[in-house]
Every structure is written in structure tokens, then in C-alpha cells.
Tab-separated table of C-alpha atoms and ligand atoms in Angstrom:
chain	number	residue	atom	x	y	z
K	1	UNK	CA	-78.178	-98.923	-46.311
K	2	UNK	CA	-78.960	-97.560	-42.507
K	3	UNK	CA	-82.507	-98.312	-41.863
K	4	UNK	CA	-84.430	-95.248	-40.723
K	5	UNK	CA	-85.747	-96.835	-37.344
K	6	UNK	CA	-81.764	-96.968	-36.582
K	7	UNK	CA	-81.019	-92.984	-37.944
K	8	UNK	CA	-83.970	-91.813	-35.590
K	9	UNK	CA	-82.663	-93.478	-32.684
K	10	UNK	CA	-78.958	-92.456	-33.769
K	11	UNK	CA	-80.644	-88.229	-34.114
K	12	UNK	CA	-82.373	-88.617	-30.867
K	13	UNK	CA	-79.575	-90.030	-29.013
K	14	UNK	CA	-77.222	-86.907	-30.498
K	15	UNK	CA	-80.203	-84.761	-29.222
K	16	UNK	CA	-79.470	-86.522	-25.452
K	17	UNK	CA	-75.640	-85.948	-25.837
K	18	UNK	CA	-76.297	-81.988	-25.950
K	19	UNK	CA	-79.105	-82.545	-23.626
K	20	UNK	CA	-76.399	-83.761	-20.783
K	21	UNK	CA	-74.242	-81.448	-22.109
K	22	UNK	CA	-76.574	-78.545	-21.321
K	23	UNK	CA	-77.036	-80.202	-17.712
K	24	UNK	CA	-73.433	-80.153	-16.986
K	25	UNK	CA	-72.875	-76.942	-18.278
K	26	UNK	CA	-75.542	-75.846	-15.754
K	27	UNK	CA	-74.256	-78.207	-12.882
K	28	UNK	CA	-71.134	-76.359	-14.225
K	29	UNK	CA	-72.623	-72.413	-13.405
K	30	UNK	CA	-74.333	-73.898	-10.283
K	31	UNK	CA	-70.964	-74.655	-8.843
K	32	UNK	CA	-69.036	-70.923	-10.121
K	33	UNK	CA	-72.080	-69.448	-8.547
K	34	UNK	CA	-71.551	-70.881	-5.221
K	35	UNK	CA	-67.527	-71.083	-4.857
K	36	UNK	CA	-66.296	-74.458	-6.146
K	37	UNK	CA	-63.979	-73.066	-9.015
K	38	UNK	CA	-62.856	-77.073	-9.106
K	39	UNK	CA	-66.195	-78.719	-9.547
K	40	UNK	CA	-66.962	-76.029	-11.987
K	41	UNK	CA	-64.066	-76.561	-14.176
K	42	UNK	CA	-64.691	-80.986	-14.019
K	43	UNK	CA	-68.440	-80.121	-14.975
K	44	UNK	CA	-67.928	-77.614	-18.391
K	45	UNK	CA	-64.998	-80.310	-19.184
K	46	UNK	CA	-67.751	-83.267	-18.884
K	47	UNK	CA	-70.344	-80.945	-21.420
K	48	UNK	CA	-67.320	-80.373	-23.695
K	49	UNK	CA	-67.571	-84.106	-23.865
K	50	UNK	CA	-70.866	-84.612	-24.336
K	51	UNK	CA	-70.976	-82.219	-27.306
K	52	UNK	CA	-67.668	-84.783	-28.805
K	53	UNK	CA	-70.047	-87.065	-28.048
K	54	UNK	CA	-73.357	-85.852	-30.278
K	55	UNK	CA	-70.590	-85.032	-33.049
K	56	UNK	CA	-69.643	-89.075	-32.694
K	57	UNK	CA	-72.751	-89.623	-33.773
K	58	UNK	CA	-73.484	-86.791	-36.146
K	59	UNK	CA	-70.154	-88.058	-37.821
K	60	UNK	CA	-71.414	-91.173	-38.094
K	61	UNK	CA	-74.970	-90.117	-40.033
K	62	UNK	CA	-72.817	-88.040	-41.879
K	63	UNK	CA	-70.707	-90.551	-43.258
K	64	UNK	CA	-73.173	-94.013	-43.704
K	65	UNK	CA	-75.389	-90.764	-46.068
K	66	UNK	CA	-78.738	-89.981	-43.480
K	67	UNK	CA	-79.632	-87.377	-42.608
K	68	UNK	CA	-78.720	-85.523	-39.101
K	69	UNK	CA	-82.379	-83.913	-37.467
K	70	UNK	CA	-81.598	-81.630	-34.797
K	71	UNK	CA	-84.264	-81.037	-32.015
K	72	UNK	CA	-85.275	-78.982	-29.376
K	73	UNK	CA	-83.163	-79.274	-26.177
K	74	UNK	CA	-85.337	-78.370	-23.011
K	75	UNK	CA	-83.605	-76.234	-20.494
K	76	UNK	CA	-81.703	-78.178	-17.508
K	77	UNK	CA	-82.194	-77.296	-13.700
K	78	UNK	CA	-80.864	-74.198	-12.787
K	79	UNK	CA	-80.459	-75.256	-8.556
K	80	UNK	CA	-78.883	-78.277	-7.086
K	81	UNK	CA	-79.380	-79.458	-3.812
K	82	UNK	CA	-75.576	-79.299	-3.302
K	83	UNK	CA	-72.208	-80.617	-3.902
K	84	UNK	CA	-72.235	-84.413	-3.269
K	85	UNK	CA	-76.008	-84.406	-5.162
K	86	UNK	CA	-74.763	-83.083	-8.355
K	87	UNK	CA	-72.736	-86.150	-8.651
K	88	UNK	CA	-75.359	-88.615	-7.409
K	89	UNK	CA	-77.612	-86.675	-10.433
K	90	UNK	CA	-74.557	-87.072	-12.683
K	91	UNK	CA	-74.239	-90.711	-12.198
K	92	UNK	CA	-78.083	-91.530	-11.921
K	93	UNK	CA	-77.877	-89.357	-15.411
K	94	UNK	CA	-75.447	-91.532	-16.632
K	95	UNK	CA	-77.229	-94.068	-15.930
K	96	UNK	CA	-79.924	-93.240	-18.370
K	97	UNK	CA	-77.546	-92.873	-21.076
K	98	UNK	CA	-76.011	-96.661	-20.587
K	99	UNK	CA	-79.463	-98.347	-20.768
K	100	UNK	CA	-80.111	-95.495	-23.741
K	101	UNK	CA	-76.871	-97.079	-25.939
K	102	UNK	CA	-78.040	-100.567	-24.606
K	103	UNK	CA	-80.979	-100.173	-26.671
K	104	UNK	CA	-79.041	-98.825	-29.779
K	105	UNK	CA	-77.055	-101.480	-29.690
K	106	UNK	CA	-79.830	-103.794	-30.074
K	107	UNK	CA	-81.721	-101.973	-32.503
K	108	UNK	CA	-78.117	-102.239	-34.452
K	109	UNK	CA	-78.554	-105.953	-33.941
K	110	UNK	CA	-81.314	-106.174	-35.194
K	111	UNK	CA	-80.864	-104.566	-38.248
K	112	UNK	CA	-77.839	-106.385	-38.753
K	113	UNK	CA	-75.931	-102.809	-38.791
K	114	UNK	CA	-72.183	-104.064	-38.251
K	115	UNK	CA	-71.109	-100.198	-38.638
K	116	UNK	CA	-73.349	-98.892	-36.165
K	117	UNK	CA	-72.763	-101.926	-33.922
K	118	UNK	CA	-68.633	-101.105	-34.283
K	119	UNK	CA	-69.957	-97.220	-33.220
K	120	UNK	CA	-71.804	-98.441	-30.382
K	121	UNK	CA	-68.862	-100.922	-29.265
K	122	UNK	CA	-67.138	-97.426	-28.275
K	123	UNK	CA	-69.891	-96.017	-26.611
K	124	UNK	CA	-70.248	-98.975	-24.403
K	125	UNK	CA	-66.900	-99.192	-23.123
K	126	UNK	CA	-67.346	-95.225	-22.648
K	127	UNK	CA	-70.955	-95.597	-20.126
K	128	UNK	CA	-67.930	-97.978	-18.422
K	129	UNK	CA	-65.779	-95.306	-17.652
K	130	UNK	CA	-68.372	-92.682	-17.117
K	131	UNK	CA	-70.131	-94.387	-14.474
K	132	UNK	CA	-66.718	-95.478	-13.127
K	133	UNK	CA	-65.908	-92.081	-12.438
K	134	UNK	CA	-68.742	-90.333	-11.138
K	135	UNK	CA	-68.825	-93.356	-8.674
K	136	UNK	CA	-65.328	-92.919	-7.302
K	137	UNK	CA	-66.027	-88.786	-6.710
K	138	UNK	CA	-69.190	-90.085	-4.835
K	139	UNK	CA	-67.139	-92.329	-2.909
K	140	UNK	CA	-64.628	-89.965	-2.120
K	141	UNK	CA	-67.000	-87.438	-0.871
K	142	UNK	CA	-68.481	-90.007	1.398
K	143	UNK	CA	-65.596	-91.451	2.454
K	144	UNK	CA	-65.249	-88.126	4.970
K	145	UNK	CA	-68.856	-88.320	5.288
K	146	UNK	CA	-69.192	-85.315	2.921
K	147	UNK	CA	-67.444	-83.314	5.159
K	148	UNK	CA	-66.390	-79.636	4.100
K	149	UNK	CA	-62.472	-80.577	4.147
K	150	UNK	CA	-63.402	-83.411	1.911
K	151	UNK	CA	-65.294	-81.155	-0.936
K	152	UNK	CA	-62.484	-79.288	-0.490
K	153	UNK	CA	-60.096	-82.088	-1.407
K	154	UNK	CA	-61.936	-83.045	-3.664
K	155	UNK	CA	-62.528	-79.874	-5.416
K	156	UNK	CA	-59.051	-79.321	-5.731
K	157	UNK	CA	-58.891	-82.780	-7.733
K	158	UNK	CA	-61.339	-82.327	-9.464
K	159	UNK	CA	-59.412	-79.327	-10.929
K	160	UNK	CA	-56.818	-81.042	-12.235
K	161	UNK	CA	-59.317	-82.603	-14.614
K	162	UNK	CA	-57.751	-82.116	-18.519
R	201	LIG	MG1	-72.244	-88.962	-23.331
């Protein structure tokens, strides 16, 4: 049996999985809005993710019998400073969310939860790749010292993104 200190962790980390989602989405507009058709496209692929991500976990409640609470989501930033800033936000973001399943994974621990802890085990090696990826668009931008022929390289990567 899941304990319920665990399933409220578990409902509020589903309820930061749309919350990034809802940020990318709007890092996603931010970038249509001002002529990056690339960056737009890598940013409503990343919320698509995040919202796979909150299902993970509502799959998960689902299936060990608690009970899924959905909460309010407050409404992301609208403006961004610009391009290279929306990915130093996305991977100080992501940042948040690695320490977050950190501390699930210890509350699973504790509780001696071996299902959540095999959950969480995915999760992990997902923050890897996350912040893996958001650092090597940083570096790339910054590599031509965030010149505009490197966004524009770089956008046109970035829309290639499946
Ligand atoms: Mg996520």
C-alpha cells in the first residue's frame, strides 16, 4: 500500500510536469511571436513532453489504486528576455525538477516503495538527458558568442527536433 505522504508528493509533482509544460508552451508562443519558427517548434515538442511526463505519473497513481488530485496551474511568463535566455530559464527550470525527483526518490526510500523507486529510476536518468540538452543549445549559442548567424543555425536545428 502507497503511503499518502508519497501520493501527495507523486500529485504535486504531476501538477509541476503541466506546470513546465505550460512554460514551454509559452516560451513556445514567445518565439512564433517574434520569428524563430525553429525554437518554437523544439519548445511545444518539450511541453508535449512534459504533459507524457504528468501522465507517467498519473499512470502510476492510477495503477498502485490512489487517487490522482489535480491542482491549479498558475500562468507562466508571457515575455522573455530573448533567445539564448529562454534556454538558460529552461535549464535553470530543469534544474528545479532534478532536485524535485531527488526528493521523491528519497521519500520512496523511505517508505520502502520499490515501485515508486523503479518509477523514479526513469525519471532520473531523464533530468540526465534534459539538462544534457538544454546545456549543449546553450553552448552552441555561445560558442558564436550568441551571434545572429548562430540563432540562426541553431534555429534551424532546433527544427529538426521529432
Ligand atoms: Mg519533465
Amino acid at each position: 500500500m502507497i503511503s499518502k505522504r508519497l501520493v501527495d508528493a507523486i500529485n504535486d509533482q504531476i501538477n509541476f510536469e503541466l506546470l513546465s509544460s505550460y512554460l514551454y508552451l509559452s516560451m513556445s508562443a514567445f518565439m512564433e511571436a517574434n520569428d524563430y519558427p525553429g525554437a518554437a517548434h523544439f519548445m511545444r515538442k518539450q511541453a508535449e513532453e512534459e504533459v507524457e511526463h504528468a501522465m507517467k505519473f498519473f499512470k502510476f497513481l492510477v495503477e498502485v489504486g490512489a487517487r490522482v488530485e489535480l491542482k491549479t496551474i498558475p500562468g507562466p511568463e508571457v515575455e522573455f528576455p530573448g533567445y539564448l535566455d529562454v534556454f538558460k530559464m529552461s535549464l535553470a527550470h530543469e534544474k528545479i525538477v532534478t532536485s524535485r525527483i531527488r526528493d521523491l526518490y528519497e521519500i520512496a526510500k523511505e517508505e520502502k516503495d520499490h515501485a515508486a523507486l523503479s518509477t523514479l529510476t526513469w525519471f532520473i536518468d531523464e533530468q540526465t538527458e534534459e539538462e544534457e540538452n538544454f546545456t549543449n543549445i546553450i553552448a552552441r549559442l555561445e560558442k558564436f558568442g550568441g551571434s545572429p548567424i548562430s540563432i540562426m543555425m541553431t534555429d534551424d536545428k532546433l527544427g529538426a527536433r521529432e
